Amino acid sequence: MKYKLVYLLAALISFAACEKRDAIRNGTVDTEIVSPADKASIAKTDEVEVEVKFLSEKNLVETAFVKVNVFTAGKEVIENLESLPIEVGELIVDFNKTSINQSEYVFKQTVDISTYPKGTCFTIFTGATSSTKHIVGTENNGSYFCIE
């Protein structure tokens, strides 16, 4: 009888740990890079709007970040990479906000990239954290755009 209780307790702990791990892996907050669109070619470079939505269905978005880096190797190189490089060049947007405490948060910033030559690409990385009483969820997203 004693061993059955120990096995039952171990099974319950294991089940709860898996549920929490899956919730963290799946994220409880979504990040959507609204603009520029992924793999976009930008012609008007003096006013490029970077817009990212952070959404959390049931939980509060606690922290959010947006980073836009210059990637000077060009579109041909970035298209053939297995994953986007993180922090490869000059950082032109570095946004980090904590204590948002909303289920939805929208980041918008207009940037001037007209000083960069044609063919220059930029990576966008976003991330957010939200939590409930028992589970913390994270979500990351990335894309790129280039000057045509």
Short mmCIF file of C-alpha atoms in Angstrom, two decimals:
data_model
loop_
_atom_site.label_atom_id
_atom_site.label_comp_id
_atom_site.label_asym_id
_atom_site.label_seq_id
_atom_site.Cartn_x
_atom_site.Cartn_y
_atom_site.Cartn_z
CA MET A 1 0.00 0.00 0.00
CA LYS A 2 2.82 2.34 0.95
CA TYR A 3 4.54 1.76 -2.41
CA LYS A 4 1.35 2.41 -4.35
CA LEU A 5 1.07 5.85 -2.75
CA VAL A 6 4.70 6.61 -3.60
CA TYR A 7 4.16 5.54 -7.25
CA LEU A 8 0.94 7.54 -7.45
CA LEU A 9 2.65 10.63 -6.05
CA ALA A 10 5.58 10.24 -8.46
CA ALA A 11 3.18 9.87 -11.39
CA LEU A 12 1.26 13.01 -10.41
CA ILE A 13 4.45 15.05 -10.08
CA SER A 14 5.72 13.78 -13.44
CA PHE A 15 2.40 14.63 -15.13
CA ALA A 16 2.35 18.16 -13.69
CA ALA A 17 5.96 18.77 -14.74
CA CYS A 18 5.23 17.65 -18.32
CA GLU A 19 2.17 19.90 -18.50
CA LYS A 20 4.16 22.90 -17.30
CA ARG A 21 7.07 22.15 -19.65
CA ASP A 22 4.69 21.84 -22.64
CA ALA A 23 2.98 25.12 -21.75
CA ILE A 24 6.33 26.89 -21.61
CA ARG A 25 7.48 25.30 -24.87
CA ASN A 26 4.22 26.15 -26.64
CA GLY A 27 4.18 29.63 -25.16
CA THR A 28 1.29 31.44 -23.59
CA VAL A 29 1.94 34.59 -25.60
CA ASP A 30 2.13 35.08 -29.36
CA THR A 31 4.32 37.55 -31.19
CA GLU A 32 3.33 38.69 -34.67
CA ILE A 33 5.65 40.79 -36.82
CA VAL A 34 3.10 42.88 -38.70
CA SER A 35 5.49 45.05 -40.68
CA PRO A 36 7.70 44.96 -42.54
CA ALA A 37 6.48 41.65 -43.93
CA ASP A 38 8.85 38.69 -43.75
CA LYS A 39 11.29 38.70 -46.70
CA ALA A 40 9.94 42.06 -47.87
CA SER A 41 11.80 44.26 -50.33
CA ILE A 42 11.64 47.89 -49.22
CA ALA A 43 11.78 50.71 -51.78
CA LYS A 44 10.85 53.71 -49.61
CA THR A 45 13.60 53.62 -47.02
CA ASP A 46 13.22 56.93 -45.19
CA GLU A 47 10.11 55.85 -43.26
CA VAL A 48 10.00 52.10 -42.60
CA GLU A 49 7.43 51.18 -39.99
CA VAL A 50 8.30 48.34 -37.65
CA GLU A 51 5.15 46.99 -36.01
CA VAL A 52 4.93 43.99 -33.70
CA LYS A 53 1.86 42.70 -31.85
CA PHE A 54 2.16 40.80 -28.61
CA LEU A 55 -1.00 38.83 -27.77
CA SER A 56 -1.87 36.63 -24.85
CA GLU A 57 -5.28 34.94 -24.76
CA LYS A 58 -5.70 34.32 -21.05
CA ASN A 59 -2.56 35.71 -19.50
CA LEU A 60 -0.89 39.05 -19.18
CA VAL A 61 2.05 40.00 -21.33
CA GLU A 62 4.72 40.87 -18.79
CA THR A 63 7.77 41.69 -20.89
CA ALA A 64 8.38 42.29 -24.58
CA PHE A 65 11.39 43.05 -26.76
CA VAL A 66 12.03 43.98 -30.39
CA LYS A 67 15.50 44.09 -31.96
CA VAL A 68 16.26 45.11 -35.54
CA ASN A 69 19.83 44.48 -36.70
CA VAL A 70 21.63 45.36 -39.92
CA PHE A 71 22.73 42.33 -41.95
CA THR A 72 25.15 43.60 -44.60
CA ALA A 73 25.89 40.28 -46.34
CA GLY A 74 22.85 40.72 -48.57
CA LYS A 75 19.68 38.89 -49.58
CA GLU A 76 21.34 35.96 -51.39
CA VAL A 77 23.27 35.02 -48.25
CA ILE A 78 20.40 35.45 -45.77
CA GLU A 79 18.02 33.39 -47.93
CA ASN A 80 20.36 30.39 -47.78
CA LEU A 81 20.91 30.38 -44.02
CA GLU A 82 19.32 27.64 -41.90
CA SER A 83 18.41 30.19 -39.24
CA LEU A 84 18.58 33.95 -38.97
CA PRO A 85 21.71 35.34 -37.34
CA ILE A 86 21.22 37.05 -34.01
CA GLU A 87 22.85 40.43 -33.41
CA VAL A 88 25.06 40.42 -36.50
CA GLY A 89 25.48 44.12 -37.12
CA GLU A 90 24.49 47.56 -36.02
CA LEU A 91 21.41 47.57 -33.81
CA ILE A 92 18.90 50.09 -35.19
CA VAL A 93 15.92 49.23 -32.93
CA ASP A 94 16.48 48.07 -29.37
CA PHE A 95 13.18 48.01 -27.50
CA ASN A 96 12.65 46.28 -24.19
CA LYS A 97 9.64 46.87 -21.96
CA THR A 98 8.73 45.25 -18.68
CA SER A 99 5.61 45.38 -16.50
CA ILE A 100 3.23 45.70 -19.45
CA ASN A 101 0.46 43.71 -17.72
CA GLN A 102 -1.92 43.70 -20.67
CA SER A 103 -3.26 40.87 -22.79
CA GLU A 104 -2.32 42.80 -25.94
CA TYR A 105 0.54 45.20 -26.62
CA VAL A 106 1.53 46.80 -29.92
CA PHE A 107 5.01 48.13 -30.61
CA LYS A 108 5.39 50.65 -33.46
CA GLN A 109 8.44 52.59 -34.51
CA THR A 110 9.35 54.31 -37.76
CA VAL A 111 12.99 53.99 -38.77
CA ASP A 112 15.04 55.70 -41.46
CA ILE A 113 17.28 53.22 -43.28
CA SER A 114 17.97 55.46 -46.28
CA THR A 115 21.69 55.69 -45.46
CA TYR A 116 22.18 51.97 -46.12
CA PRO A 117 23.00 50.79 -49.65
CA LYS A 118 20.68 48.83 -51.91
CA GLY A 119 20.76 45.11 -51.07
CA THR A 120 21.29 45.62 -47.32
CA CYS A 121 19.10 43.33 -45.23
CA PHE A 122 17.82 43.69 -41.69
CA THR A 123 16.82 41.01 -39.20
CA ILE A 124 13.93 41.47 -36.77
CA PHE A 125 13.82 39.47 -33.55
CA THR A 126 10.97 39.65 -31.08
CA GLY A 127 10.23 37.96 -27.80
CA ALA A 128 7.73 38.12 -25.00
CA THR A 129 6.93 36.52 -21.69
CA SER A 130 3.61 36.06 -20.01
CA SER A 131 2.57 34.15 -16.95
CA THR A 132 -0.25 32.84 -14.88
CA LYS A 133 -0.05 31.89 -11.26
CA HIS A 134 1.72 28.63 -12.08
CA ILE A 135 3.08 28.81 -15.65
CA VAL A 136 5.46 31.18 -17.39
CA GLY A 137 5.34 31.09 -21.18
CA THR A 138 7.77 32.58 -23.67
CA GLU A 139 7.55 33.12 -27.39
CA ASN A 140 10.17 34.29 -29.89
CA ASN A 141 9.86 35.22 -33.53
CA GLY A 142 12.18 36.38 -36.30
CA SER A 143 12.08 37.62 -39.87
CA TYR A 144 14.04 39.79 -42.26
CA PHE A 145 13.56 42.46 -44.91
CA CYS A 146 15.90 44.02 -47.47
CA ILE A 147 16.35 47.26 -49.38
CA GLU A 148 15.56 46.74 -53.07
#
